[in-house]
Short mmCIF file of C-alpha atoms in Angstrom, two decimals:
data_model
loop_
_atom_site.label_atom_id
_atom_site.label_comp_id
_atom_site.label_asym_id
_atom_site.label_seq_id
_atom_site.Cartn_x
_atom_site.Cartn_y
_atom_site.Cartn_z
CA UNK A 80 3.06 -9.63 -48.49
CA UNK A 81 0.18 -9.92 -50.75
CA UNK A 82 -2.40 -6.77 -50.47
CA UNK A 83 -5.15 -9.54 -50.35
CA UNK A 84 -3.90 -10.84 -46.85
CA UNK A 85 -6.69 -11.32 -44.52
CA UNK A 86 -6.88 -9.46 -41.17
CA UNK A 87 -7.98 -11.15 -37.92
CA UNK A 88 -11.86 -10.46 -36.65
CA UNK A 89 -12.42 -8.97 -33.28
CA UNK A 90 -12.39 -12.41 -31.92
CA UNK A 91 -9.21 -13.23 -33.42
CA UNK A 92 -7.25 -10.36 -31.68
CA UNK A 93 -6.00 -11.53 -28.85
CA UNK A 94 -4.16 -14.70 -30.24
CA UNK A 95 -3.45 -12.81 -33.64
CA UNK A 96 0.36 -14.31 -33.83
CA UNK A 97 1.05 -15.49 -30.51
CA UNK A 98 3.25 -18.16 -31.63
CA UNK A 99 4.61 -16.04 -34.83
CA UNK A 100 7.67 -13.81 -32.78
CA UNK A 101 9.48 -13.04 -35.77
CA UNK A 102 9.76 -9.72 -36.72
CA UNK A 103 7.65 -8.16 -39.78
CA UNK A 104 8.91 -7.73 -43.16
CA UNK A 105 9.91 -5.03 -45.03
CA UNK A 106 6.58 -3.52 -46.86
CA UNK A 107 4.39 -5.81 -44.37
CA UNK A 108 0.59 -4.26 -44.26
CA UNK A 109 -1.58 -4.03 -40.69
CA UNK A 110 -4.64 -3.23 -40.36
CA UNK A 111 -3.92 -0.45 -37.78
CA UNK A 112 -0.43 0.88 -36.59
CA UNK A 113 -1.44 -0.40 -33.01
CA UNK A 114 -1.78 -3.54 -34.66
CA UNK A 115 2.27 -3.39 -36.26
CA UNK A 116 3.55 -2.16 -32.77
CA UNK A 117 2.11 -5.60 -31.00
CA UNK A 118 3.78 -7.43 -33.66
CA UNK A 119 7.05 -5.50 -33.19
CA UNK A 120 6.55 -5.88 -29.00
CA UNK A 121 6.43 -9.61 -29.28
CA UNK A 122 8.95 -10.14 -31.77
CA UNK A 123 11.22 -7.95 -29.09
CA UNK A 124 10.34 -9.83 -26.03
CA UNK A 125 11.13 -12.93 -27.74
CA UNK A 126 14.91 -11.87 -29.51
CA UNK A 127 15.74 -10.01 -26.39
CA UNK A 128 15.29 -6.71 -26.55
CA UNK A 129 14.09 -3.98 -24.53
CA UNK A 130 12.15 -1.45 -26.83
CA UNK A 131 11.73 1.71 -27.03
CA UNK A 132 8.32 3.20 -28.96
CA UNK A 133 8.23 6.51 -30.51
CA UNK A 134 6.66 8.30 -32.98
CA UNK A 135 5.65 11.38 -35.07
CA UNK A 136 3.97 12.38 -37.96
CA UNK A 137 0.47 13.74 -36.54
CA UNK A 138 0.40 9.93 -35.47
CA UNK A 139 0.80 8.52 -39.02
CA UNK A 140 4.28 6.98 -37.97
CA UNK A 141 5.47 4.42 -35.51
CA UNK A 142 9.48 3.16 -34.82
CA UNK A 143 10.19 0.43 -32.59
CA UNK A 144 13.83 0.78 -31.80
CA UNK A 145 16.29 -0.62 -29.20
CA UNK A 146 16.49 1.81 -26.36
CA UNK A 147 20.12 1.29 -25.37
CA UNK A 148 23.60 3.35 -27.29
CA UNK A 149 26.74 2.20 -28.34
CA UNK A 150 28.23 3.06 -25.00
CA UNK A 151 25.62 1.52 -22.88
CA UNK A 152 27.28 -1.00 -19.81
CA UNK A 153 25.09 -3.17 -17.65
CA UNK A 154 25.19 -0.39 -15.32
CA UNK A 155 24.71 3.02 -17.53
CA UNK A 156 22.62 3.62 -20.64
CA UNK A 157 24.76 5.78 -21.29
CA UNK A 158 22.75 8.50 -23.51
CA UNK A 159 26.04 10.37 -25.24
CA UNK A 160 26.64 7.65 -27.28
CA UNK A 161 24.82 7.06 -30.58
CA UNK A 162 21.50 5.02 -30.42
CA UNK A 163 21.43 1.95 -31.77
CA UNK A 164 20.87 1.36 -35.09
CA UNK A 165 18.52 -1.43 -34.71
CA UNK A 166 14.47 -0.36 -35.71
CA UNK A 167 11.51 -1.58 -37.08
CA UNK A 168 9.01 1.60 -38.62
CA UNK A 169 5.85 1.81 -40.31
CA UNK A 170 3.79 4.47 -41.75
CA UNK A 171 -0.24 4.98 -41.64
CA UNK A 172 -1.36 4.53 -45.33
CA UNK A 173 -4.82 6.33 -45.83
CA UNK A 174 -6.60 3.70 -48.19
CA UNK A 175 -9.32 6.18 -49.02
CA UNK A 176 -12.08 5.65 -46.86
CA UNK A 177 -11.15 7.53 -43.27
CA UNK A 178 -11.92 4.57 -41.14
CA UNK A 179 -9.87 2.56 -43.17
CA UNK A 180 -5.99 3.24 -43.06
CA UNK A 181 -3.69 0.67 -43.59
CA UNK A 182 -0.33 0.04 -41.51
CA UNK A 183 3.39 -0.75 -44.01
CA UNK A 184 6.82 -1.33 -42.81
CA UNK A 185 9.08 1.34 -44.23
CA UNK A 186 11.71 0.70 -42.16
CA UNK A 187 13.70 -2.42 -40.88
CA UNK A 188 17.41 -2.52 -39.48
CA UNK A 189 17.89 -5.41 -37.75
CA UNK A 190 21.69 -4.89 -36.72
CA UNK A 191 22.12 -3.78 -33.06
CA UNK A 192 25.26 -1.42 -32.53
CA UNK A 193 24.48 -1.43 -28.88
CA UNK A 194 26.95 -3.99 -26.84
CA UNK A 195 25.42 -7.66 -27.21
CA UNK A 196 26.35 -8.47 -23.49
CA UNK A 197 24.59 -5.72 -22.12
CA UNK A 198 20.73 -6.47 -23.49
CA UNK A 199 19.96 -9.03 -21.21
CA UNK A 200 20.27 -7.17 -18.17
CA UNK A 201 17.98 -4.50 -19.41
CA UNK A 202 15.29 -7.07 -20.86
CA UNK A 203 15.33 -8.71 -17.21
CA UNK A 204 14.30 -5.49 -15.85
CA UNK A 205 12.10 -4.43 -18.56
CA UNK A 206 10.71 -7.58 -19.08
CA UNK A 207 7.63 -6.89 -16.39
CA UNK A 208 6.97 -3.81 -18.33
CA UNK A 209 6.94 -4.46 -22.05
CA UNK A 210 4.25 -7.65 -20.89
CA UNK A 211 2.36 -4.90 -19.51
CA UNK A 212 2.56 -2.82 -22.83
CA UNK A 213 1.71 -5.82 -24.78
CA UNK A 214 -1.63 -6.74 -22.98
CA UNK A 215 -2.22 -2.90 -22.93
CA UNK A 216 -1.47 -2.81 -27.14
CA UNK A 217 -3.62 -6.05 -27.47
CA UNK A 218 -6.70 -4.43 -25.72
CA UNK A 219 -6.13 -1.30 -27.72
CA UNK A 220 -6.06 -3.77 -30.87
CA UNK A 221 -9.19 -5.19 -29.60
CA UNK A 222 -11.04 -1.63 -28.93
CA UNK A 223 -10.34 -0.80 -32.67
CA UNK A 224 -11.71 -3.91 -33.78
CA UNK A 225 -14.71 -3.72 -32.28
CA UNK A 226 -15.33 0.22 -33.05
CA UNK A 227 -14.58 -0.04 -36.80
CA UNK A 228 -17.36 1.82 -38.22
CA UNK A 229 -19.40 1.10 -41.71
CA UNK A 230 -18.84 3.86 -44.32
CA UNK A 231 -20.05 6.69 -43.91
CA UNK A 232 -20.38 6.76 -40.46
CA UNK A 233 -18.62 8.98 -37.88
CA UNK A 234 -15.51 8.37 -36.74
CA UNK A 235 -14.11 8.28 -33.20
CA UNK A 236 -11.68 11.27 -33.23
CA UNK A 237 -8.04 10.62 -31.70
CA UNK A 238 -7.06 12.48 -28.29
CA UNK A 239 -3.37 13.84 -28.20
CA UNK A 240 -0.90 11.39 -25.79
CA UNK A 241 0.36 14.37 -23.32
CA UNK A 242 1.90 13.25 -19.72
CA UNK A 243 5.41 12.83 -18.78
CA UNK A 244 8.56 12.86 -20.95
CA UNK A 245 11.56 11.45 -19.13
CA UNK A 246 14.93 12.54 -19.97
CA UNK A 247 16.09 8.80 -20.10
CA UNK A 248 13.92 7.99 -23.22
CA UNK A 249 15.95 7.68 -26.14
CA UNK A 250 12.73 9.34 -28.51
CA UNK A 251 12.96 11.25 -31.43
CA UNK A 252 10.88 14.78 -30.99
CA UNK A 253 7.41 14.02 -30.74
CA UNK A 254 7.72 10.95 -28.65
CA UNK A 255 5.26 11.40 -25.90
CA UNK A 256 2.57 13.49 -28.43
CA UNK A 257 1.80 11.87 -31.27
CA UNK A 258 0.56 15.34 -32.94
CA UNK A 259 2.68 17.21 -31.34
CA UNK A 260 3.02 20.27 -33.76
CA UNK A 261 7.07 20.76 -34.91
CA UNK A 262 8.49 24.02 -35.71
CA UNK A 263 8.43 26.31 -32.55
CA UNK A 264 7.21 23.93 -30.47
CA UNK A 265 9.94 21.41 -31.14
CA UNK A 266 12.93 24.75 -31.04
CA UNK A 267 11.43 25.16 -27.54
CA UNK A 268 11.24 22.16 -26.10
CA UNK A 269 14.23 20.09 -27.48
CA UNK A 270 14.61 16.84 -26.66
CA UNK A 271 17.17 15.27 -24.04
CA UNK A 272 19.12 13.24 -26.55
CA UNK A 273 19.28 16.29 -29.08
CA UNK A 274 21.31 18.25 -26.62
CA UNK A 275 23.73 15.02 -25.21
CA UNK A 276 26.55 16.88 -27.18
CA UNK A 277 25.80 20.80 -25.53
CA UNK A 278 25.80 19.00 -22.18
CA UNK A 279 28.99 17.35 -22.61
CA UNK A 280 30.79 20.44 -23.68
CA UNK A 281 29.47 22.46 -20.64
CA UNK A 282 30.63 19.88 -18.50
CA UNK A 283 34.73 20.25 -19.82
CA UNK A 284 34.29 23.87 -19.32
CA UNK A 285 34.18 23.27 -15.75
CA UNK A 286 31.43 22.86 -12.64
CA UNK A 287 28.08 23.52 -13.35
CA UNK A 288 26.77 26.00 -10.26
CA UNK A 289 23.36 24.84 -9.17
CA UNK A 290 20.48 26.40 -10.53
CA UNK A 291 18.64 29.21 -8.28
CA UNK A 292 15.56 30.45 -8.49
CA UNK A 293 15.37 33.82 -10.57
CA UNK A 294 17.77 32.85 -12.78
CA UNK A 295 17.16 34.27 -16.33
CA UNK A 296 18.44 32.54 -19.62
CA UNK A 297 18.28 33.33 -23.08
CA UNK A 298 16.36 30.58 -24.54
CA UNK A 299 14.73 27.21 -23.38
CA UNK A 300 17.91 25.56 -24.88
CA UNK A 301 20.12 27.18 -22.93
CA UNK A 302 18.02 26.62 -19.37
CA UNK A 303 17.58 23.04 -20.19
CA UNK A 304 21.58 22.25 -20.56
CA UNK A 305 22.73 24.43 -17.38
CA UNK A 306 19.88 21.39 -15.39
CA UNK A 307 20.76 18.36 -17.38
CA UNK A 308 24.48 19.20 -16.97
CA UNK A 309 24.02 19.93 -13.26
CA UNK A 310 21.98 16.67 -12.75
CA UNK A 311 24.65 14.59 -14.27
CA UNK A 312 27.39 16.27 -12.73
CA UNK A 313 25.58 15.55 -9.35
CA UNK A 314 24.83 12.16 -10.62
CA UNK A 315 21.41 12.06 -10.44
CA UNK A 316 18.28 12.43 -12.89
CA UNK A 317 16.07 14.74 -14.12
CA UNK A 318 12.50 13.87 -15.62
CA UNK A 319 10.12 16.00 -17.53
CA UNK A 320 6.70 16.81 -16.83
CA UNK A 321 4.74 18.33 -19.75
CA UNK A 322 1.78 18.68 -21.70
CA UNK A 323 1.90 18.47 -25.05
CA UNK A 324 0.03 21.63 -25.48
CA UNK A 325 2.14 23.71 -22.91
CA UNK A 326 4.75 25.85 -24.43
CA UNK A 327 5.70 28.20 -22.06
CA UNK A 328 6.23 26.10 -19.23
CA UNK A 329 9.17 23.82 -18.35
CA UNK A 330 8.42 21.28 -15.03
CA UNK A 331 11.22 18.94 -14.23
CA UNK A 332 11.88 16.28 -11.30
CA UNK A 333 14.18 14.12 -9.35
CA UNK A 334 13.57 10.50 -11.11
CA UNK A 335 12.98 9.85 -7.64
CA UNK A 336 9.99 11.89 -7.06
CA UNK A 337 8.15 9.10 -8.59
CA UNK A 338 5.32 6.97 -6.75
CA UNK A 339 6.83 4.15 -7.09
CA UNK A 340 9.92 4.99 -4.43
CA UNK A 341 7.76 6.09 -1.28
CA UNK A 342 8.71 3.10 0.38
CA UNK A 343 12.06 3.68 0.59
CA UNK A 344 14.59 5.12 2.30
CA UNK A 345 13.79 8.77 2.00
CA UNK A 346 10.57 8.66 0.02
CA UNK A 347 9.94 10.25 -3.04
CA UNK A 348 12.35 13.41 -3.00
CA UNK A 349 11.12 16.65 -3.26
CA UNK A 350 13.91 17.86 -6.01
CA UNK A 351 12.22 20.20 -8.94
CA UNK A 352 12.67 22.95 -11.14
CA UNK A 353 10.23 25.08 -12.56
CA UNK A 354 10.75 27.05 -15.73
CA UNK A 355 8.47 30.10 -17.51
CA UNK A 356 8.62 31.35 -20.31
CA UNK A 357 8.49 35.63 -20.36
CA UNK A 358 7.26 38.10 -23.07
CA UNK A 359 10.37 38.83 -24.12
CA UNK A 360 11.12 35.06 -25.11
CA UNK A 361 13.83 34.37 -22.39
CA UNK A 362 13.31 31.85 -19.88
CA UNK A 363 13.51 32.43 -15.95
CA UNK A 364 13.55 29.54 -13.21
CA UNK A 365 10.56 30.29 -10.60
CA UNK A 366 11.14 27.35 -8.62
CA UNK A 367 14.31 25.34 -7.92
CA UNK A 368 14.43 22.57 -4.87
CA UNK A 369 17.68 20.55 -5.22
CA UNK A 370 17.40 19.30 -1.70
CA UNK A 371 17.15 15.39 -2.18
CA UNK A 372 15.54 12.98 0.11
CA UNK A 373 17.57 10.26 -0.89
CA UNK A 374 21.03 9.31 -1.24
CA UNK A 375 23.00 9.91 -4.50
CA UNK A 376 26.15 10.31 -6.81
CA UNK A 377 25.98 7.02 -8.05
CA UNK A 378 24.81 5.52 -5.16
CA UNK A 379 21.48 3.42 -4.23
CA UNK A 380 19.13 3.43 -1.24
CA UNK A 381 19.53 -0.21 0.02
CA UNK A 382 15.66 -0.58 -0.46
CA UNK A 383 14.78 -1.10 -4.05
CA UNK A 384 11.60 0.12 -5.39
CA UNK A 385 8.19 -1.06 -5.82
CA UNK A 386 8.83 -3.00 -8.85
CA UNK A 387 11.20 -5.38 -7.48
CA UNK A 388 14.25 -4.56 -9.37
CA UNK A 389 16.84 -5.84 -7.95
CA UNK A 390 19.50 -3.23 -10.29
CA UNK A 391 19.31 0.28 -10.06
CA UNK A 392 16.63 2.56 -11.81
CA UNK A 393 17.04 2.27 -15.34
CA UNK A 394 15.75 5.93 -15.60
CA UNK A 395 18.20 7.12 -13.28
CA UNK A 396 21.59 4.46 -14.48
CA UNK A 397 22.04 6.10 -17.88
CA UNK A 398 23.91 9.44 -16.31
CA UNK A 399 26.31 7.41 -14.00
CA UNK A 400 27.16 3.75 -13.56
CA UNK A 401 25.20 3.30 -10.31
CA UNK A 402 27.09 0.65 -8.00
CA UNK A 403 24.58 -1.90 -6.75
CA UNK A 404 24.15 -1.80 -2.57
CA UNK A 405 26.44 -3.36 -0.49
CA UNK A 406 25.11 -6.71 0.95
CA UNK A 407 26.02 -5.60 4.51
CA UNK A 408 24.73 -9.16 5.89
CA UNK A 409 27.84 -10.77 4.06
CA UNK A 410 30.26 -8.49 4.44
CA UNK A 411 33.05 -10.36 6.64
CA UNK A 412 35.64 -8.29 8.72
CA UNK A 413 38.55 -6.71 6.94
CA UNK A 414 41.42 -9.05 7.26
CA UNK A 415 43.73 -6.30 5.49
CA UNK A 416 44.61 -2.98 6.30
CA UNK A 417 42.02 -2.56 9.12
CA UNK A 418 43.42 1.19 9.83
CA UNK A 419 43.16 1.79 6.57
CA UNK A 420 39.56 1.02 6.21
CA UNK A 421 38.03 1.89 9.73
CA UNK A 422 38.59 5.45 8.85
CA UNK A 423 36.85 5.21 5.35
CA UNK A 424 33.74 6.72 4.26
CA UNK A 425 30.66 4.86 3.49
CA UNK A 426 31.05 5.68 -0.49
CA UNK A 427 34.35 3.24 -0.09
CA UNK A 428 33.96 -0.68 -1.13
CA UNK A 429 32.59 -2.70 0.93
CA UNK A 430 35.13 -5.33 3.09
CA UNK A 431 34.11 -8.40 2.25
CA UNK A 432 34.90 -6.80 -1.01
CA UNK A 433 38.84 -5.63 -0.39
CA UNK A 434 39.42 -8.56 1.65
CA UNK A 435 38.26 -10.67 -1.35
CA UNK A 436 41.16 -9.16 -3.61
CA UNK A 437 43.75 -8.73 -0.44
CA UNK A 438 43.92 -12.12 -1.04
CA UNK A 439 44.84 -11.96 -4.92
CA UNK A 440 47.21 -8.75 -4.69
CA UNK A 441 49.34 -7.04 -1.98
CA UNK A 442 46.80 -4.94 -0.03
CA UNK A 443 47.61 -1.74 -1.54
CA UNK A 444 46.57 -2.94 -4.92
CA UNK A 445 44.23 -4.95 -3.52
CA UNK A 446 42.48 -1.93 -2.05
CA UNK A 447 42.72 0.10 -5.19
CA UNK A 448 41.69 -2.23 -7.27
CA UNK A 449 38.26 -2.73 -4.81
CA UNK A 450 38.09 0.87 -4.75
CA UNK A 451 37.95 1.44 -8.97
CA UNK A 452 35.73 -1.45 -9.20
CA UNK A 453 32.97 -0.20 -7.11
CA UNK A 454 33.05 3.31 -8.67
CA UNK A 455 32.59 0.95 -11.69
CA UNK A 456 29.70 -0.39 -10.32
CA UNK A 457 31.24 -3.80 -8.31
CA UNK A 458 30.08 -3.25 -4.26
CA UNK A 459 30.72 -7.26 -2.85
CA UNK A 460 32.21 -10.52 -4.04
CA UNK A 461 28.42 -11.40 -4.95
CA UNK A 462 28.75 -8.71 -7.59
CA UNK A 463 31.73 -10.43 -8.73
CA UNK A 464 29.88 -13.17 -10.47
CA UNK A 465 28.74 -10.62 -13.17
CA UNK A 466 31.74 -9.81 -13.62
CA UNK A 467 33.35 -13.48 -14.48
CA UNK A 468 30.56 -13.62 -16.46
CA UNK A 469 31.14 -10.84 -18.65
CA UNK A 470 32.28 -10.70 -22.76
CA UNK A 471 35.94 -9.33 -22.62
CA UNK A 472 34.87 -6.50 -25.23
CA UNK A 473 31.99 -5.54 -22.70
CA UNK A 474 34.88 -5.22 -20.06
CA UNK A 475 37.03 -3.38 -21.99
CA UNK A 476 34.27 -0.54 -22.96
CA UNK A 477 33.33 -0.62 -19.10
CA UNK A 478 37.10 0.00 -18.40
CA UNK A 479 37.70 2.55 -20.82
CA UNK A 480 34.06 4.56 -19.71
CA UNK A 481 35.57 4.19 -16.15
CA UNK A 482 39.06 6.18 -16.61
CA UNK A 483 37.04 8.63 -18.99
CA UNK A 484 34.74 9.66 -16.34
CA UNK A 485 37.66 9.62 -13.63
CA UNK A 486 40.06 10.50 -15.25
CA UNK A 487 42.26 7.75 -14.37
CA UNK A 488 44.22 7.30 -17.23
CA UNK A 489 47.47 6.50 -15.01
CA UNK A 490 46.15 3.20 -14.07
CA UNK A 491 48.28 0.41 -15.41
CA UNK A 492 45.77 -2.81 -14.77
CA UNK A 493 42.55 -3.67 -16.97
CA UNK A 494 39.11 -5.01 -15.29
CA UNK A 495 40.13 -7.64 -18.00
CA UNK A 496 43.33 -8.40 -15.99
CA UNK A 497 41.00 -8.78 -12.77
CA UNK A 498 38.66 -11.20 -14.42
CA UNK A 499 41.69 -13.14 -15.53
CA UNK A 500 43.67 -13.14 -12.01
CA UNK A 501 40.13 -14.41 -10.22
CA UNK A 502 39.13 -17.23 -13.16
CA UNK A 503 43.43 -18.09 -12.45
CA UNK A 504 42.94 -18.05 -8.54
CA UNK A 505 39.47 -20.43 -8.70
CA UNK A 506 40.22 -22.14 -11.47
CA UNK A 507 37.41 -20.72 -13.76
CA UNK A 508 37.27 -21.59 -17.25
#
């Protein structure tokens, strides 16, 4: 683009591009970087994608990436398998005067690696939120607009980003802090998806014991992969609290302490751990509730929260496929294998659900096969229209993620095998 492009006057803001979704070019100049993030928002919304922001550089630099991995199903983000490569990045250019610093695209990779079937799910849920960013980015546009200063004049200084950092976000260190210092700071507090590999091997080693307060370990490294391991052993998740100028503190949460759940089942739950840092550099837990409110191990409260999503939290679905609640005003009696099933737990499928397949396979299978596929994340037959409507390559990861993390490798049918018996029995395409 040429160097002489105009920008938009404060007036202009607010429809700067509206109708222009596509995303910007390699070497592309804005005004501000708030100004290249809007750009990047839109051009998201309108391909599909649910984004993920983060940056670094003392605020200089700003990536718009695709927040889901390799491995990520419609029901699990799945955070041990490599991000996806799509992004869109720009860099601050200081064009001599302070007030005045440009915005260029260094970065563009617009290849997703992420499973194609699985984006639209999380853009429907995201799709509230990023509209929400966007008018917030647009005002921020707006507010920079209007407080551009002539030269010479002083400029409005920047105030650090501090707050929460949730263990779902798929940021690079810094994300959360835009001058966040590196160095110690960073060796301290290590980001979530920098230790998905440390996690993972604690896990084959064997149970993770549940953390108690008083506990004493080594380095802030080692205390945060003992309570991520936990949490997804237990199949729930873990946010952090922290400041970006705290670094001898560690406050983390049940994802279900949030505001947003107190009006459901259980409220927001109590679960935290508390971390401090001691002279001698090791780390020693001071507080540790793992008492939850709320029910867990993959499965939902049947009340959803305040935002009206009708899947399960996408901060909490990344650890464990989390099987969406059982319609219970559907659910027919069990026609199969009613001794069988009066004596199950509440954690089994639902009936409506085994007497769907009973009448597919011989109820044995039939019950197993109901049984896998709600562990998978399949509850009712209403939950079997997602999966008809699936890509087979997005069943076959599903499948394979499933005997991984059961270790079912004995089982000799495929959820493609299911979707093929069903679209056979009802003469689907």
């Amino acid at each position: 683009m040429s160097m002489g492009s105009q920008q938009p006057g404060p007036s202009e803001v607010a429809r700067d591009r509206v109708d222009v979704v596509g995303f910007p070019a390699l070497d592309e100049r804005f005004s501000r970087l708030n100004a290249f993030k809007l750009r990047a928002l839109r051009a998201c919304l309108s391909a599909g994608i649910s984004p993920a922001i983060t940056g670094g550089g003392g605020g200089h630099v700003a990536r718009v990436k695709c927040r889901l991995t390799t491995l990520s199903t419609v029901y699990a983000l799945r955070e041990d398998g490599e991000p996806c490569t799509f992004v869109v990045g720009a860099h601050k250019r200081d064009c001599g005067d302070e007030n005045d610093h440009e915005a260029a695209v260094d970065r563009l990779n617009l290849v997703h690696s992420c499973p194609e079937g699985v984006r639209p799910a999380y853009l429907a849920e995201d799709k509230a939120e990023i509209e929400t960013k966007i008018a917030k980015m647009e005002e921020r546009v707006r507010e920079e607009a209007r407080r551009t200063t002539p030269a010479g004049a002083t400029r409005m200084p920047n105030t650090p980003n501090g707050g929460t950092r949730r263990l779902s976000s798929l940021a690079t260190p810094g994300w959360g802090s835009a001058s966040k210092p590196s160095g110690d700071l960073d060796e301290r507090f290590p980001g979530a998806f920098h230790l998905r590999n440390h996690v993972s091997l604690l896990l084959q080693a064997g149970p993770v014991p549940a953390p108690t307060q008083g506990q004493t370990f080594a380095t802030s490294r080692d205390f945060l992969v003992t309570v991520y391991a936990y949490a997804q052993q237990q199949q729930f998740t873990l946010e952090r609290l922290m400041s970006a100028s705290t670094s001898n503190f560690f406050h983390l949460r049940c994802e279900r302490a949030q505001r947003k759940y107190r009006n459901t089942p259980g409220g927001c739950c109590p679960v935290q751990l508390m971390a401090q840092r001691a002279d001698d550099g090791t780390w020693q837990i001071v507080a540790a509730d793992l008492q939850h409110s709320h029910r867990f191990g993959g499965i939902e409260p049947t009340a959803t929260p305040d935002r009206g999503s009708e899947g399960p939290s996408k901060r909490a679905r990344y650890l464990a496929p989390s099987p969406p609640a059982a319609d219970e005003t559907t659910a027919t009696p069990v026609q199969h294998k009613p001794a069988t099933l009066s004596t199950a737990s509440a954690s089994l499928p639902s009936a409506d659900l085994v007497s769907f397949f009973a009448s597919l396979f011989p109820p044995d299978e039939a019950f197993s096969r109901a049984t896998t596929l709600y562990r998978a994340g399949l509850s009712t037959t209403k939950d079997l229209v997602a999966l008809l409507h699936m890509a087979p390559g997005t069943l076959a990861l599903a499948d394979a993620e499933t005997r991984r993390r059961d270790g079912d490798w004995a089982r000799t049918w495929s959820f493609v095998e299911v979707q093929e018996a069903v679209l056979e029995a009802f003469g689907g395409p």
